[in-house]
Amino acid sequence: EAGVAQSPRYKIIEKRQSVAFWCNPISGHATLYWYQQILGQGPKLLIQFQNNGVVDDSQLPKDRFSAERLKGVDSTLKIQPAKLEDSAVYLCASSLRGTLYNEQFFGPGTRLTVL
Amino acid sequence: SQQGEEDPQALSIQEGENATMNCSYKTSINNLQWYRQNSGRGLVHLILIRSNEREKHSGRLRVTLDTSKKSSSLLITASRAADTASYFCAVQAGGSYIPTFGRGTSLIVHP
């Protein structure tokens, strides 16, 4: 079974530039998550989608971050404009359903460096 | 928000030894999960233990949960160099379906 795919794997940009990340979840998984993991910390949820609807985006900095999941499959996460503190690994995960006891499968992540 | 806190922050052992790491949390939980993260395979789910369970096993992994002490432990027996990774606990609490991660324990297993 193919896992969660993410691209690019690495990205270096200057502050105030924009950047976009792409995620393709495991086929058939209804729920998709974006996490931000700053060096030395655990992943922090940014947004959760159920099919193509947003379930939880309470920790998404909406003044600069946006995400969409068109057609309930692939998803993109955008940062515009980027700040130095956005340097982190951005992880995408998917699960069959977004309920209790559902295992999340994570992609390899995109490492973002903002200079 | 509710999150687990792992202890110790770092652990260094020799191959063949057992490794124990702990997770503490503050409020009632629905379940607690352990994940492993290394550079080669990213973040991988290891074990989920429900609030009404006390112990679970998976291969060389043993997880215990003590809800009275609000703590969990992950034991890796007969460790291998390949077990070198960061280990995170993540708790699901209240009505949230989202696991909230701690800062992790960095485990180094020396060959």
XYZ file of N, CA and C in Angstrom:
678
model
N 0.859 -1.205 0.000
C 0.000 0.000 0.000
C 0.884 1.240 0.000
N 0.590 2.192 -0.902
C 1.379 3.405 -0.962
C 1.066 4.249 0.262
N 2.110 4.939 0.762
C 1.928 5.770 1.938
C 1.498 7.172 1.572
N 1.556 8.063 2.553
C 1.235 9.470 2.339
C 2.410 10.122 1.609
N 2.112 10.803 0.524
C 3.152 11.449 -0.263
C 3.129 12.950 -0.012
N 4.327 13.534 0.087
C 4.431 14.979 0.258
C 5.518 15.508 -0.668
N 5.300 16.740 -1.117
C 6.352 17.409 -1.874
C 6.228 18.913 -1.694
N 7.339 19.648 -1.805
C 8.689 19.120 -1.930
C 9.180 18.566 -0.600
N 10.316 17.931 -0.565
C 10.873 17.440 0.687
C 11.601 18.545 1.435
N 12.185 19.462 0.696
C 12.915 20.575 1.297
C 12.582 21.859 0.537
N 12.561 22.961 1.296
C 12.308 24.250 0.662
C 13.014 25.325 1.479
N 13.733 26.183 0.782
C 14.394 27.319 1.423
C 13.871 28.569 0.759
N 13.356 29.492 1.574
C 12.847 30.753 1.035
C 13.297 31.888 1.931
N 13.107 33.103 1.438
C 13.396 34.264 2.264
C 12.095 34.747 2.908
N 12.245 35.433 4.033
C 11.044 35.920 4.720
C 10.273 36.839 3.788
N 8.983 36.812 3.974
C 8.007 37.573 3.188
C 7.683 36.910 1.848
N 8.410 35.864 1.482
C 8.031 35.131 0.267
C 6.880 34.179 0.596
N 6.294 33.609 -0.431
C 5.227 32.640 -0.239
C 5.723 31.243 -0.600
N 5.054 30.239 -0.062
C 5.456 28.851 -0.315
C 4.208 27.968 -0.219
N 4.235 26.875 -0.959
C 3.109 25.944 -0.939
C 3.627 24.525 -0.815
N 2.901 23.717 -0.046
C 3.235 22.310 0.146
C 2.066 21.468 -0.349
N 2.405 20.292 -0.849
C 1.381 19.410 -1.407
C 1.370 18.077 -0.674
N 0.196 17.499 -0.516
C 0.055 16.222 0.166
C -0.953 15.354 -0.577
N -0.582 14.103 -0.763
C -1.500 13.101 -1.331
C -1.688 12.004 -0.292
N -2.867 11.883 0.292
C -3.061 10.908 1.374
C -3.182 9.485 0.837
N -3.262 8.547 1.742
C -3.473 7.156 1.374
C -4.868 7.038 0.753
N -4.953 6.275 -0.321
C -6.211 6.132 -1.038
C -7.319 5.626 -0.114
N -8.439 6.312 -0.145
C -9.586 5.896 0.661
C -9.646 6.522 2.034
N -8.599 7.238 2.428
C -8.607 7.894 3.739
C -9.401 9.192 3.659
N -10.432 9.271 4.502
C -11.319 10.433 4.453
C -10.742 11.633 5.190
N -9.882 11.367 6.167
C -9.411 12.449 7.028
C -7.955 12.784 6.729
N -7.682 14.070 6.627
C -6.328 14.550 6.330
C -5.949 15.629 7.334
N -4.709 15.576 7.791
C -4.211 16.504 8.795
C -2.925 17.170 8.310
N -2.753 18.434 8.671
C -1.473 19.111 8.518
C -0.944 19.461 9.904
N 0.327 19.104 10.134
C 0.991 19.413 11.398
C 2.222 20.276 11.122
N 2.572 21.086 12.100
C 3.827 21.834 12.076
C 4.711 21.293 13.200
N 5.942 20.926 12.866
C 6.857 20.441 13.894
C 8.119 21.298 13.906
N 8.236 22.111 14.938
C 9.419 22.934 15.123
C 10.508 22.079 15.766
N 11.738 22.349 15.418
C 12.870 21.557 15.899
C 12.846 21.412 17.418
N 12.923 20.165 17.881
C 12.954 19.908 19.312
C 11.593 19.805 19.963
N 10.532 19.910 19.169
C 9.177 19.828 19.712
C 8.392 18.733 19.015
N 7.250 18.416 19.590
C 6.364 17.466 18.950
C 5.517 18.147 17.896
N 4.891 17.371 17.020
C 4.023 17.960 15.992
C 2.831 18.690 16.611
N 2.467 19.810 16.015
C 1.310 20.580 16.440
C 0.323 20.627 15.288
N -0.931 20.257 15.563
C -1.935 20.244 14.505
C -2.235 21.651 14.018
N -2.243 21.834 12.700
C -2.649 23.097 12.101
C -4.092 23.034 11.618
N -4.428 21.971 10.907
C -5.765 21.866 10.339
C -6.108 20.409 10.088
N -7.404 20.087 10.251
C -7.910 18.754 9.966
C -9.059 18.863 8.982
N -9.005 18.038 7.926
C -10.082 17.947 6.936
C -10.788 16.601 7.068
N -12.090 16.626 6.911
C -12.867 15.403 6.752
C -13.460 15.501 5.357
N -12.989 14.606 4.464
C -13.288 14.745 3.024
C -12.805 16.135 2.591
N -13.634 17.000 2.066
C -13.119 18.307 1.669
C -13.584 19.430 2.586
N -14.125 19.063 3.756
C -14.563 20.060 4.721
C -13.592 20.181 5.877
N -13.467 21.390 6.428
C -12.581 21.636 7.558
C -13.267 21.238 8.865
N -12.581 20.413 9.661
C -13.111 19.992 10.951
C -12.554 20.856 12.071
N -11.249 21.121 11.997
C -10.591 21.888 13.058
C -9.461 22.697 12.447
N -9.521 23.986 12.557
C -8.410 24.847 12.111
C -8.106 25.892 13.178
N -8.378 25.541 14.429
C -8.243 26.502 15.515
C -6.801 26.957 15.746
N -5.811 26.142 15.350
C -4.423 26.523 15.571
C -3.734 26.954 14.279
N -4.498 27.208 13.254
C -3.933 27.678 11.984
C -3.852 29.203 12.007
N -2.661 29.781 11.841
C -2.543 31.253 11.789
C -3.139 31.768 10.488
N -4.396 32.102 10.549
C -5.144 32.339 9.308
C -4.755 33.633 8.594
N -3.993 34.489 9.281
C -3.570 35.709 8.591
C -2.509 35.411 7.541
N -1.834 34.241 7.673
C -0.772 33.954 6.715
C -0.834 32.530 6.162
N -1.521 31.648 6.845
C -1.601 30.247 6.423
C -2.980 29.977 5.819
N -2.999 29.183 4.767
C -4.265 28.719 4.207
C -4.085 27.287 3.725
N -5.170 26.559 3.705
C -5.109 25.168 3.247
C -6.413 24.832 2.553
N -6.303 23.942 1.592
C -7.504 23.472 0.913
C -7.355 22.009 0.557
N -8.477 21.378 0.400
C -8.502 19.964 0.013
C -9.627 19.803 -1.008
N -9.289 20.120 -2.233
C -10.274 20.048 -3.299
C -10.601 18.597 -3.614
N -11.844 18.306 -3.848
C -12.316 16.982 -4.234
C -12.051 15.930 -3.166
N -11.705 16.373 -1.969
C -11.554 15.444 -0.860
C -10.383 14.485 -0.973
N -9.381 14.824 -1.793
C -8.229 13.914 -1.931
C -6.952 14.689 -1.578
N -6.267 15.234 -2.597
C -5.027 15.968 -2.355
C -5.303 17.237 -1.572
N -4.228 17.717 -0.942
C -4.354 18.960 -0.184
C -3.120 19.816 -0.386
N -3.300 21.125 -0.314
C -2.171 22.043 -0.329
C -2.233 22.945 0.896
N -1.071 23.257 1.428
C -0.925 24.189 2.546
C -0.041 25.330 2.053
N -0.516 26.551 2.235
C 0.222 27.703 1.748
C 0.559 28.656 2.896
N 1.722 29.269 2.782
C 2.136 30.304 3.737
C 2.463 31.546 2.920
N 1.793 32.661 3.291
C 2.017 33.896 2.558
C 1.656 35.090 3.419
N 2.603 35.938 3.814
C 4.043 35.821 3.612
C 4.693 35.017 4.741
N 5.820 34.392 4.460
C 6.497 33.574 5.460
C 7.286 34.451 6.438
N 7.372 33.967 7.686
C 8.176 34.603 8.704
C 9.278 33.641 9.145
N 10.284 34.186 9.804
C 11.398 33.353 10.260
C 10.910 32.198 11.149
N 9.907 32.494 11.988
C 9.432 31.483 12.930
C 8.620 30.366 12.272
N 8.392 30.476 10.966
C 7.699 29.405 10.246
C 8.652 28.279 9.862
N 9.939 28.464 10.099
C 10.901 27.397 9.823
C 10.548 26.182 10.660
N 10.281 25.069 9.987
C 9.788 23.874 10.659
C 9.654 22.766 9.622
N 9.296 21.583 10.122
C 8.891 20.503 9.222
C 7.373 20.470 9.196
N 6.804 20.429 8.001
C 5.354 20.381 7.855
C 4.968 18.950 7.456
N 4.207 18.345 8.337
C 3.828 16.944 8.189
C 2.378 16.830 7.769
N 2.137 15.970 6.830
C 0.777 15.636 6.431
C 0.483 14.224 6.910
N -0.706 13.988 7.395
C -1.109 12.663 7.846
C -2.519 12.384 7.361
N -2.849 11.107 7.263
C -4.217 10.753 6.907
C -4.675 9.581 7.753
N -5.969 9.458 7.906
C -6.541 8.317 8.601
C -7.845 7.939 7.905
N -8.246 6.702 8.136
C -9.450 6.195 7.465
C -10.651 7.072 7.838
N -10.782 7.333 9.125
C -11.822 8.209 9.633
C -11.210 9.070 10.728
N -11.754 10.211 10.952
C -11.205 11.093 11.980
C -11.837 10.886 13.327
N -11.927 9.629 13.746
C -12.587 9.338 15.010
C -11.584 8.810 16.028
N -12.046 8.577 17.226
C -11.182 7.991 18.242
C -10.656 6.642 17.771
N -9.455 6.324 18.195
C -8.832 5.032 17.951
C -8.440 4.803 16.491
N -8.506 5.855 15.684
C -8.082 5.713 14.295
C -6.611 6.074 14.172
N -5.813 5.150 13.658
C -4.396 5.386 13.492
C -4.151 6.401 12.392
N -3.215 7.323 12.645
C -2.800 8.286 11.633
C -1.531 7.788 10.958
N -1.477 7.965 9.652
C -0.298 7.603 8.869
C 0.335 8.904 8.381
N 1.616 9.067 8.662
C 2.289 10.322 8.357
C 3.139 10.215 7.092
N 3.217 11.325 6.386
C 4.132 11.444 5.275
C 5.526 11.800 5.768
N 6.499 11.889 4.847
C 7.889 12.164 5.234
C 8.127 13.609 5.665
N 7.197 14.493 5.331
C 7.332 15.889 5.734
C 8.062 16.746 4.719
N 7.829 18.056 4.847
C 8.561 19.060 4.067
C 9.304 19.938 5.064
N 10.626 19.981 4.911
C 11.427 20.813 5.810
C 11.546 22.210 5.203
N 10.975 23.195 5.879
C 10.999 24.580 5.408
C 12.006 25.384 6.207
N 12.867 26.085 5.496
C 13.803 27.014 6.128
C 13.500 28.400 5.588
N 13.228 29.330 6.505
C 12.953 30.716 6.127
C 14.141 31.568 6.562
N 14.770 32.227 5.598
C 15.981 33.026 5.878
C 15.658 34.503 5.991
N -3.574 23.509 25.973
C -4.276 22.303 25.588
C -3.604 21.090 26.228
N -4.346 20.029 26.332
C -3.826 18.821 26.955
C -2.733 18.221 26.084
N -1.601 17.918 26.682
C -0.578 17.200 25.950
C 0.220 16.368 26.926
N 0.831 15.321 26.394
C 1.678 14.497 27.220
C 3.057 15.117 27.347
N 3.707 14.820 28.448
C 5.081 15.264 28.648
C 5.959 14.046 28.872
N 6.936 13.868 27.998
C 7.780 12.686 28.071
C 8.978 12.911 29.000
N 9.406 11.838 29.585
C 10.553 11.869 30.491
C 11.290 10.525 30.364
N 12.617 10.487 30.227
C 13.500 11.651 30.174
C 13.474 12.330 28.799
N 14.121 13.459 28.682
C 14.224 14.117 27.382
C 15.169 13.356 26.470
N 16.206 12.755 27.083
C 17.186 12.005 26.299
C 17.610 10.765 27.066
N 17.893 9.701 26.314
C 18.257 8.418 26.908
C 19.296 7.761 26.019
N 20.403 7.315 26.626
C 21.468 6.676 25.860
C 21.778 5.327 26.494
N 21.674 4.260 25.716
C 21.884 2.912 26.251
C 22.707 2.080 25.273
N 23.113 0.902 25.727
C 23.832 -0.027 24.882
C 22.852 -1.023 24.267
N 23.197 -1.492 23.094
C 22.392 -2.499 22.420
C 22.177 -3.701 23.343
N 20.973 -4.214 23.365
C 20.640 -5.346 24.224
C 19.987 -4.940 25.536
N 20.200 -3.703 25.950
C 19.574 -3.212 27.192
C 18.116 -2.850 26.923
N 17.376 -2.717 28.016
C 15.993 -2.253 27.906
C 15.950 -0.732 28.029
N 14.984 -0.126 27.337
C 14.784 1.322 27.405
C 13.380 1.601 27.913
N 13.277 2.458 28.899
C 11.973 2.845 29.434
C 11.812 4.351 29.361
N 10.713 4.786 28.795
C 10.404 6.210 28.766
C 8.972 6.401 29.253
N 8.747 7.553 29.849
C 7.481 7.807 30.507
C 6.764 9.015 29.919
N 5.457 9.027 30.100
C 4.628 10.125 29.631
C 3.636 10.474 30.722
N 3.560 11.740 31.074
C 2.575 12.180 32.060
C 1.629 13.179 31.408
N 0.401 13.210 31.908
C -0.594 14.125 31.359
C -1.440 14.655 32.499
N -2.314 15.618 32.205
C -2.952 16.353 33.302
C -4.434 16.079 33.495
N -5.156 15.765 32.418
C -6.595 15.562 32.578
C -6.995 14.177 32.087
N -8.257 13.845 32.237
C -8.730 12.532 31.778
C -8.564 12.410 30.265
N -8.239 11.220 29.839
C -7.999 10.990 28.415
C -8.917 9.904 27.877
N -9.090 9.893 26.556
C -9.793 8.805 25.882
C -8.817 7.691 25.520
N -7.664 8.110 25.024
C -6.630 7.136 24.715
C -5.276 7.826 24.656
N -4.233 7.033 24.639
C -2.872 7.549 24.562
C -2.141 6.734 23.514
N -1.382 7.419 22.702
C -0.664 6.744 21.623
C 0.831 7.019 21.730
N 1.627 6.078 21.308
C 3.074 6.252 21.217
C 3.490 6.201 19.755
N 4.382 7.131 19.387
C 4.903 7.224 18.029
C 6.429 7.226 18.081
N 7.023 6.794 16.996
C 8.472 6.849 16.829
C 8.772 7.708 15.608
N 9.844 8.491 15.711
C 10.242 9.333 14.589
C 11.736 9.246 14.398
N 12.144 8.815 13.217
C 13.553 8.892 12.860
C 13.662 9.444 11.453
N 14.871 9.788 11.072
C 15.064 10.478 9.804
C 14.735 9.587 8.624
N 14.854 8.284 8.819
C 14.638 7.386 7.700
C 13.182 7.123 7.390
N 12.349 6.989 8.427
C 10.965 6.564 8.197
C 9.936 7.569 8.669
N 10.356 8.734 9.075
C 9.362 9.725 9.504
C 8.676 9.307 10.788
N 7.446 9.764 10.977
C 6.689 9.522 12.203
C 5.814 8.292 12.009
N 6.007 7.312 12.887
C 5.317 6.037 12.752
C 4.550 5.709 14.025
N 3.297 5.310 13.865
C 2.457 4.921 14.995
C 2.929 3.578 15.543
N 3.091 3.495 16.864
C 3.544 2.249 17.501
C 2.393 1.521 18.180
N 1.794 2.143 19.144
C 0.750 1.492 19.945
C -0.270 2.535 20.393
N -1.532 2.141 20.421
C -2.600 2.946 21.020
C -3.135 2.169 22.211
N -3.269 2.834 23.339
C -3.842 2.196 24.520
C -5.041 3.020 24.959
N -6.168 2.356 25.157
C -7.388 3.050 25.526
C -7.404 3.314 27.028
N -8.242 4.223 27.442
C -8.255 4.628 28.849
C -8.676 3.493 29.778
N -9.388 2.489 29.251
C -9.821 1.377 30.096
C -8.869 0.177 30.021
N -7.747 0.368 29.344
C -6.744 -0.689 29.256
C -5.566 -0.351 30.162
N -4.865 -1.375 30.629
C -3.740 -1.141 31.550
C -2.403 -1.498 30.928
N -2.427 -2.414 29.958
C -1.167 -2.843 29.367
C -1.414 -3.375 27.966
N -0.461 -3.082 27.061
C -0.519 -3.638 25.709
C 0.891 -3.980 25.258
N 0.956 -5.000 24.413
C 2.243 -5.458 23.905
C 2.218 -5.451 22.384
N 3.392 -5.181 21.817
C 3.554 -5.332 20.376
C 5.015 -5.658 20.127
N 5.295 -6.922 19.850
C 6.683 -7.334 19.648
C 7.525 -7.055 20.880
N 8.574 -6.248 20.709
C 9.451 -5.904 21.836
C 8.969 -4.677 22.616
N 7.798 -4.175 22.269
C 7.252 -2.993 22.928
C 6.193 -3.385 23.943
N 6.268 -2.715 25.112
C 5.245 -2.905 26.139
C 4.841 -1.521 26.632
N 3.550 -1.257 26.582
C 3.023 0.024 27.042
C 2.107 -0.224 28.227
N 2.269 0.582 29.263
C 1.370 0.522 30.403
C 0.691 1.873 30.578
N -0.466 1.845 31.174
C -1.217 3.072 31.429
C -1.753 3.016 32.842
N -1.464 4.050 33.622
C -1.982 4.177 34.990
C -2.797 5.465 35.053
N -4.098 5.334 34.909
C -4.947 6.531 34.860
C -5.032 7.221 36.224
N -4.794 6.483 37.307
C -4.832 7.110 38.628
C -3.642 8.058 38.809
N -2.527 7.711 38.180
C -1.337 8.559 38.240
C -1.206 9.438 36.997
N -2.125 9.280 36.061
C -2.076 10.029 34.804
C -0.712 9.882 34.149
N -0.327 8.639 33.957
C 0.977 8.403 33.348
C 0.970 7.117 32.543
N 1.900 7.062 31.593
C 2.080 5.888 30.751
C 3.572 5.646 30.600
N 3.928 4.397 30.356
C 5.334 4.118 30.083
C 5.449 3.234 28.856
N 6.534 3.440 28.136
C 6.868 2.620 26.972
C 8.174 1.913 27.277
N 8.143 0.588 27.228
C 9.338 -0.223 27.452
C 9.734 -0.885 26.144
N 10.980 -0.708 25.750
C 11.537 -1.408 24.594
C 12.536 -2.421 25.141
N 12.274 -3.682 24.928
C 13.177 -4.712 25.449
C 14.223 -5.083 24.401
N 15.376 -5.518 24.888
C 16.467 -5.983 24.014
C 16.682 -4.991 22.870
N 17.015 -3.767 23.221
C 17.081 -2.695 22.219
C 18.132 -2.978 21.145
N 17.900 -2.397 19.998
C 18.790 -2.518 18.841
C 19.189 -1.132 18.371
N 20.280 -1.049 17.648
C 20.723 0.241 17.123
C 19.626 0.891 16.284
N 18.846 0.073 15.602
C 17.760 0.578 14.755
C 16.631 1.218 15.552
N 16.621 1.027 16.878
C 15.601 1.670 17.723
C 15.944 3.128 18.000
N 17.133 3.559 17.601
C 17.529 4.950 17.780
C 16.539 5.860 17.066
N 15.897 6.738 17.833
C 14.834 7.588 17.297
C 14.318 8.489 18.412
N 13.393 9.363 18.058
C 12.636 10.116 19.061
C 11.297 9.441 19.255
N 10.861 9.355 20.494
C 9.599 8.694 20.823
C 8.657 9.728 21.451
N 7.451 9.774 20.904
C 6.463 10.751 21.356
C 5.231 10.036 21.892
N 4.674 10.608 22.961
C 3.342 10.174 23.344
C 2.366 11.253 22.891
N 1.176 10.831 22.559
C 0.136 11.745 22.115
C -1.168 11.349 22.793
N -1.845 12.313 23.383
C -3.072 12.006 24.116
C -4.280 12.565 23.383
N -5.358 11.815 23.429
C -6.653 12.288 22.963
C -7.514 12.457 24.192
N -7.979 13.676 24.417
C -8.709 13.976 25.640
C -10.026 14.652 25.325
N -10.964 14.476 26.213
C -12.254 15.135 26.076
C -12.961 14.732 24.798
N -13.568 15.680 24.129
C -14.303 15.390 22.904
C -13.461 15.526 21.657
N -12.155 15.748 21.828
C -11.293 15.950 20.668
C -10.839 14.625 20.089
N -10.839 14.523 18.774
C -10.310 13.345 18.094
C -8.857 13.544 17.702
N -8.289 14.674 18.086
C -6.934 14.998 17.671
C -5.946 14.600 18.754
N -4.945 13.767 18.431
C -3.909 13.475 19.412
C -2.986 14.679 19.560
N -2.701 15.062 20.802
C -1.801 16.167 21.081
C -0.471 15.611 21.552
N 0.586 16.003 20.863
C 1.910 15.429 21.082
C 2.709 16.181 22.141
N 3.567 15.425 22.857
C 4.548 16.026 23.741
C 5.819 16.347 22.969
N 6.874 16.689 23.722
C 8.135 17.082 23.084
C 9.020 15.897 22.730
N 8.736 14.745 23.286
C 9.456 13.539 22.888
C 10.650 13.196 23.747
N 11.037 11.933 23.684
C 12.270 11.415 24.295
C 13.196 10.979 23.178
N 14.418 11.482 23.205
C 15.405 11.097 22.199
C 16.182 9.894 22.709
N 16.066 8.770 22.030
C 16.732 7.527 22.427
C 17.892 7.237 21.482
N 19.061 6.998 22.053
C 20.224 6.566 21.270
C 20.635 5.198 21.776
N 20.705 4.234 20.871
C 21.140 2.888 21.209
C 22.489 2.658 20.545
N 23.502 2.464 21.371
C 24.866 2.279 20.863
C 25.121 0.816 20.534
N 25.658 0.538 19.326
C 25.930 -0.849 18.946
C 27.058 -1.450 19.775
